[in-house]
XYZ file of N, CA and C in Angstrom:
390
model
N -69.738 14.104 27.255
C -69.051 13.159 26.404
C -68.102 12.321 27.250
N -68.085 11.046 27.021
C -67.199 10.151 27.753
C -65.759 10.372 27.339
N -64.858 10.184 28.291
C -63.443 10.256 27.965
C -63.033 9.033 27.168
N -61.979 9.145 26.411
C -61.514 8.028 25.581
C -61.135 6.821 26.433
N -60.575 7.053 27.619
C -60.167 5.950 28.466
C -61.364 5.191 29.032
N -62.557 5.794 28.984
C -63.739 5.169 29.557
C -64.305 4.082 28.654
N -63.958 4.078 27.376
C -64.492 3.081 26.456
C -63.913 1.710 26.774
N -64.794 0.721 26.753
C -64.298 -0.636 26.966
C -64.255 -1.362 25.627
N -63.301 -2.233 25.492
C -63.124 -3.012 24.273
C -63.377 -4.478 24.598
N -63.861 -5.224 23.618
C -64.172 -6.627 23.870
C -62.922 -7.516 23.866
N -61.789 -6.948 23.504
C -60.502 -7.639 23.498
C -60.490 -8.868 22.594
N -61.261 -8.808 21.529
C -61.166 -9.823 20.484
C -59.856 -9.577 19.736
N -59.597 -10.388 18.749
C -58.331 -10.309 18.019
C -58.050 -8.912 17.457
N -59.070 -8.188 17.004
C -58.876 -6.867 16.411
C -58.944 -5.726 17.401
N -59.052 -6.016 18.665
C -59.211 -5.011 19.707
C -58.119 -3.927 19.679
N -56.840 -4.278 19.580
C -55.814 -3.230 19.541
C -55.940 -2.310 18.320
N -56.369 -2.872 17.194
C -56.569 -2.052 15.991
C -57.718 -1.088 16.225
N -58.795 -1.580 16.814
C -59.938 -0.730 17.116
C -59.544 0.407 18.056
N -58.770 0.089 19.075
C -58.332 1.111 20.034
C -57.492 2.183 19.346
N -56.591 1.763 18.476
C -55.745 2.713 17.744
C -56.584 3.587 16.829
N -57.489 2.968 16.084
C -58.331 3.737 15.168
C -59.248 4.700 15.905
N -59.680 4.337 17.105
C -60.488 5.262 17.897
C -59.731 6.567 18.164
N -58.435 6.473 18.310
C -57.631 7.671 18.601
C -57.348 8.513 17.364
N -57.188 7.879 16.200
C -56.783 8.633 15.005
C -57.846 8.591 13.908
N -59.087 8.221 14.274
C -60.136 8.135 13.268
C -60.485 9.502 12.720
N -61.159 9.505 11.613
C -61.565 10.750 10.990
C -60.632 11.122 9.852
N -61.067 12.055 9.064
C -60.339 12.443 7.857
C -59.056 13.205 8.152
N -58.990 13.917 9.258
C -57.906 14.866 9.457
C -56.896 14.522 10.540
N -57.245 13.692 11.508
C -56.356 13.479 12.649
C -54.995 12.919 12.258
N -54.978 11.891 11.438
C -53.689 11.317 11.027
C -52.880 12.320 10.221
N -53.552 13.142 9.434
C -52.853 14.164 8.638
C -52.264 15.230 9.561
N -53.004 15.617 10.573
C -52.496 16.578 11.553
C -51.268 15.993 12.245
N -51.368 14.747 12.679
C -50.224 14.097 13.320
C -49.028 14.038 12.382
N -49.261 13.760 11.112
C -48.177 13.720 10.133
C -47.451 15.069 10.078
N -48.201 16.142 10.017
C -47.583 17.471 9.946
C -46.834 17.820 11.222
N -47.286 17.308 12.351
C -46.613 17.596 13.618
C -45.380 16.723 13.842
N -45.158 15.709 13.002
C -43.967 14.872 13.147
C -42.688 15.698 13.030
N -42.728 16.687 12.173
C -41.526 17.466 11.902
C -41.219 18.542 12.919
N -42.257 19.143 13.505
C -41.982 20.309 14.333
C -43.228 20.760 15.076
N -43.044 21.743 15.927
C -44.144 22.440 16.577
C -44.742 23.385 15.543
N -46.062 23.431 15.474
C -46.717 24.238 14.442
C -47.813 25.086 15.073
N -47.916 26.319 14.613
C -48.974 27.215 15.065
C -50.295 26.838 14.415
N -51.377 27.210 15.068
C -52.715 26.901 14.572
C -52.904 27.406 13.139
N -52.515 28.637 12.892
C -52.720 29.227 11.564
C -51.931 28.482 10.491
N -50.739 28.002 10.827
C -49.936 27.246 9.866
C -50.588 25.906 9.562
N -51.128 25.249 10.575
C -51.862 23.995 10.327
C -53.033 24.259 9.389
N -53.737 25.353 9.616
C -54.855 25.714 8.742
C -54.417 25.915 7.303
N -53.249 26.521 7.098
C -52.721 26.715 5.737
C -52.333 25.383 5.102
N -51.704 24.515 5.890
C -51.276 23.220 5.351
C -52.454 22.316 5.012
N -53.536 22.462 5.766
C -54.742 21.661 5.534
C -55.810 22.582 4.961
N -55.577 23.072 3.769
C -56.404 24.137 3.202
C -57.878 23.769 3.031
N -58.214 22.491 2.977
C -59.612 22.101 2.776
C -60.370 21.904 4.083
N -59.721 22.087 5.228
C -60.384 21.902 6.520
C -60.919 23.248 7.011
N -62.109 23.230 7.595
C -62.641 24.465 8.158
C -61.956 24.728 9.500
N -61.978 25.966 9.908
C -61.369 26.333 11.187
C -62.062 25.598 12.331
N -63.365 25.466 12.241
C -64.132 24.761 13.284
C -63.713 23.291 13.373
N -63.572 22.625 12.218
C -63.188 21.213 12.218
C -61.755 21.041 12.706
N -60.863 21.953 12.310
C -59.480 21.885 12.778
C -59.440 22.003 14.302
N -60.163 22.952 14.844
C -60.223 23.126 16.293
C -60.751 21.866 16.972
N -61.789 21.296 16.419
C -62.390 20.084 16.990
C -61.407 18.910 16.977
N -60.751 18.694 15.833
C -59.813 17.588 15.709
C -58.618 17.781 16.648
N -58.129 19.005 16.765
C -57.019 19.290 17.671
C -57.413 19.036 19.125
N -58.611 19.433 19.494
C -59.069 19.202 20.869
C -59.173 17.711 21.174
N -59.674 16.939 20.217
C -59.784 15.495 20.424
C -58.403 14.847 20.535
N -57.466 15.293 19.721
C -56.094 14.774 19.806
C -55.449 15.157 21.135
N -55.765 16.358 21.607
C -55.233 16.799 22.903
C -55.851 15.983 24.039
N -57.143 15.739 23.980
C -57.825 14.931 24.997
C -57.240 13.519 25.043
N -56.846 12.994 23.894
C -56.258 11.649 23.817
C -54.779 11.653 24.205
N -54.252 12.821 24.590
C -52.847 12.972 24.969
C -51.890 12.614 23.828
N -52.302 12.958 22.596
C -51.434 12.744 21.445
C -50.713 14.025 21.038
N -51.309 15.161 21.372
C -50.671 16.449 21.091
C -50.720 17.331 22.328
N -49.831 18.304 22.337
C -49.774 19.293 23.415
C -50.077 20.654 22.815
N -50.910 21.420 23.496
C -51.245 22.781 23.062
C -50.595 23.752 24.022
N -49.813 24.658 23.470
C -49.143 25.691 24.276
C -49.726 27.044 23.892
N -50.267 27.746 24.883
C -50.853 29.072 24.653
C -49.907 30.106 25.241
N -49.496 31.056 24.432
C -48.597 32.120 24.883
C -49.415 33.374 25.161
N -49.233 33.971 26.339
C -50.023 35.156 26.714
C -49.510 36.412 26.013
N -49.809 36.480 24.749
C -49.398 37.621 23.928
C -50.647 38.216 23.302
N -50.487 39.377 22.719
C -51.578 39.988 21.963
C -51.088 40.173 20.538
N -51.704 39.505 19.556
C -52.744 38.488 19.706
C -52.162 37.201 20.284
N -53.009 36.348 20.876
C -52.509 35.112 21.478
C -51.885 34.191 20.427
N -50.824 33.537 20.823
C -50.149 32.582 19.944
C -50.383 31.196 20.526
N -50.832 30.269 19.672
C -51.095 28.892 20.092
C -50.273 27.969 19.211
N -49.501 27.103 19.863
C -48.667 26.157 19.129
C -49.017 24.734 19.549
N -48.862 23.822 18.596
C -49.153 22.413 18.833
C -47.910 21.581 18.557
N -47.725 20.565 19.383
C -46.615 19.633 19.205
C -47.075 18.255 19.644
N -46.317 17.250 19.282
C -46.640 15.886 19.680
C -46.197 15.633 21.115
N -46.998 14.877 21.836
C -46.590 14.383 23.152
C -45.765 13.118 22.919
N -45.261 12.550 23.977
C -44.523 11.279 23.850
C -45.438 10.199 23.273
N -46.684 10.171 23.723
C -47.634 9.191 23.185
C -47.885 9.463 21.696
N -48.034 10.708 21.333
C -48.215 11.054 19.918
C -47.006 10.692 19.087
N -45.818 10.943 19.622
C -44.575 10.611 18.922
C -44.462 9.102 18.716
N -45.023 8.305 19.649
C -44.955 6.852 19.511
C -45.761 6.351 18.311
N -46.652 7.184 17.769
C -47.417 6.825 16.573
C -46.642 7.089 15.276
N -45.440 7.638 15.388
C -44.681 7.986 14.185
C -44.541 6.823 13.200
N -44.166 5.611 13.637
C -44.057 4.516 12.656
C -45.392 4.207 11.970
N -46.481 4.347 12.705
C -47.804 4.088 12.134
C -48.121 5.145 11.078
N -47.903 6.405 11.420
C -48.201 7.506 10.499
C -47.310 7.421 9.264
N -46.033 7.126 9.452
C -45.126 6.995 8.305
C -45.514 5.796 7.432
N -45.976 4.718 8.039
C -46.450 3.558 7.260
C -47.691 3.927 6.456
N -48.600 4.685 7.064
C -49.780 5.150 6.329
C -49.363 6.006 5.144
N -48.371 6.878 5.342
C -47.882 7.723 4.256
C -47.293 6.863 3.134
N -46.463 5.907 3.489
C -45.819 5.046 2.484
C -46.847 4.238 1.702
N -47.791 3.647 2.413
C -48.820 2.856 1.749
C -49.650 3.746 0.828
N -50.042 4.920 1.329
C -50.838 5.854 0.528
C -50.087 6.340 -0.692
N -48.801 6.598 -0.550
C -47.994 7.038 -1.682
C -47.940 5.952 -2.759
N -47.714 4.698 -2.354
C -47.681 3.586 -3.315
C -49.044 3.424 -3.989
N -50.101 3.551 -3.225
C -51.449 3.442 -3.767
C -51.712 4.531 -4.810
N -51.336 5.768 -4.490
C -51.553 6.869 -5.435
C -50.728 6.691 -6.702
N -49.507 6.195 -6.557
C -48.673 5.910 -7.737
C -49.338 4.848 -8.606
N -49.872 3.824 -7.969
C -50.562 2.755 -8.693
C -51.785 3.297 -9.422
N -52.521 4.153 -8.760
C -53.709 4.762 -9.397
C -53.321 5.630 -10.576
N -52.219 6.368 -10.436
C -51.771 7.213 -11.548
C -51.375 6.361 -12.744
N -50.765 5.217 -12.481
C -50.322 4.333 -13.555
C -51.478 3.529 -14.135
N -52.508 3.269 -13.375
C -53.620 2.417 -13.801
C -54.328 2.925 -15.060
N -54.659 4.204 -15.185
C -55.333 4.633 -16.417
C -54.493 4.361 -17.665
N -53.170 4.538 -17.550
C -52.307 4.249 -18.702
C -52.342 2.766 -19.030
N -52.294 1.932 -17.993
C -52.326 0.484 -18.206
C -53.673 0.076 -18.799
N -54.756 0.664 -18.291
C -56.077 0.338 -18.814
C -56.238 0.820 -20.247
N -55.733 2.020 -20.536
C -55.822 2.536 -21.902
C -55.042 1.653 -22.858
N -53.872 1.213 -22.437
C -53.063 0.315 -23.279
C -53.758 -1.003 -23.503
N -54.421 -1.550 -22.476
C -55.152 -2.821 -22.603
C -56.350 -2.640 -23.515
N -57.022 -1.508 -23.422
C -58.186 -1.257 -24.271
C -57.772 -1.144 -25.723
N -56.676 -0.451 -25.952
C -56.204 -0.288 -27.333
C -55.808 -1.638 -27.915
N -55.142 -2.482 -27.119
C -54.750 -3.818 -27.582
C -55.973 -4.659 -27.887
N -56.977 -4.578 -27.045
C -58.206 -5.355 -27.249
C -58.925 -4.884 -28.502
N -58.928 -3.565 -28.756
C -59.601 -3.050 -29.949
C -58.850 -3.477 -31.210
N -57.524 -3.482 -31.179
C -56.752 -3.904 -32.350
C -56.967 -5.389 -32.626
N -57.074 -6.178 -31.534
C -57.236 -7.617 -31.696
C -58.633 -7.958 -32.209
N -59.631 -7.136 -31.885
C -61.022 -7.437 -32.222
C -61.416 -6.946 -33.512
């Protein structure tokens, strides 16, 4: 598999967006980064927080984030072994992006929650008028 730095971009107007998305693409990477914003987290705790992710997928996503130098993996030589994950400086630099994604997603979900009520009210008004 090619390293992330080996990919070339055409440097069109959207090139920086493409490069960023290449690093955090997928269903879980941005969510993992979000959880790591607050603190160092053990593998098992990440698994609990992301209850719908399989252990295999979590391992894969963590390895890709580590390869991209967005997270750091610390292995402690204990029995059983303890593995902790934290953000690197490069990963920490994504904090405004991750927080913006959270804010936008929160507003979107609020809008969706309100939409059925608005639609139901519009339907009832249309039925009364008709």
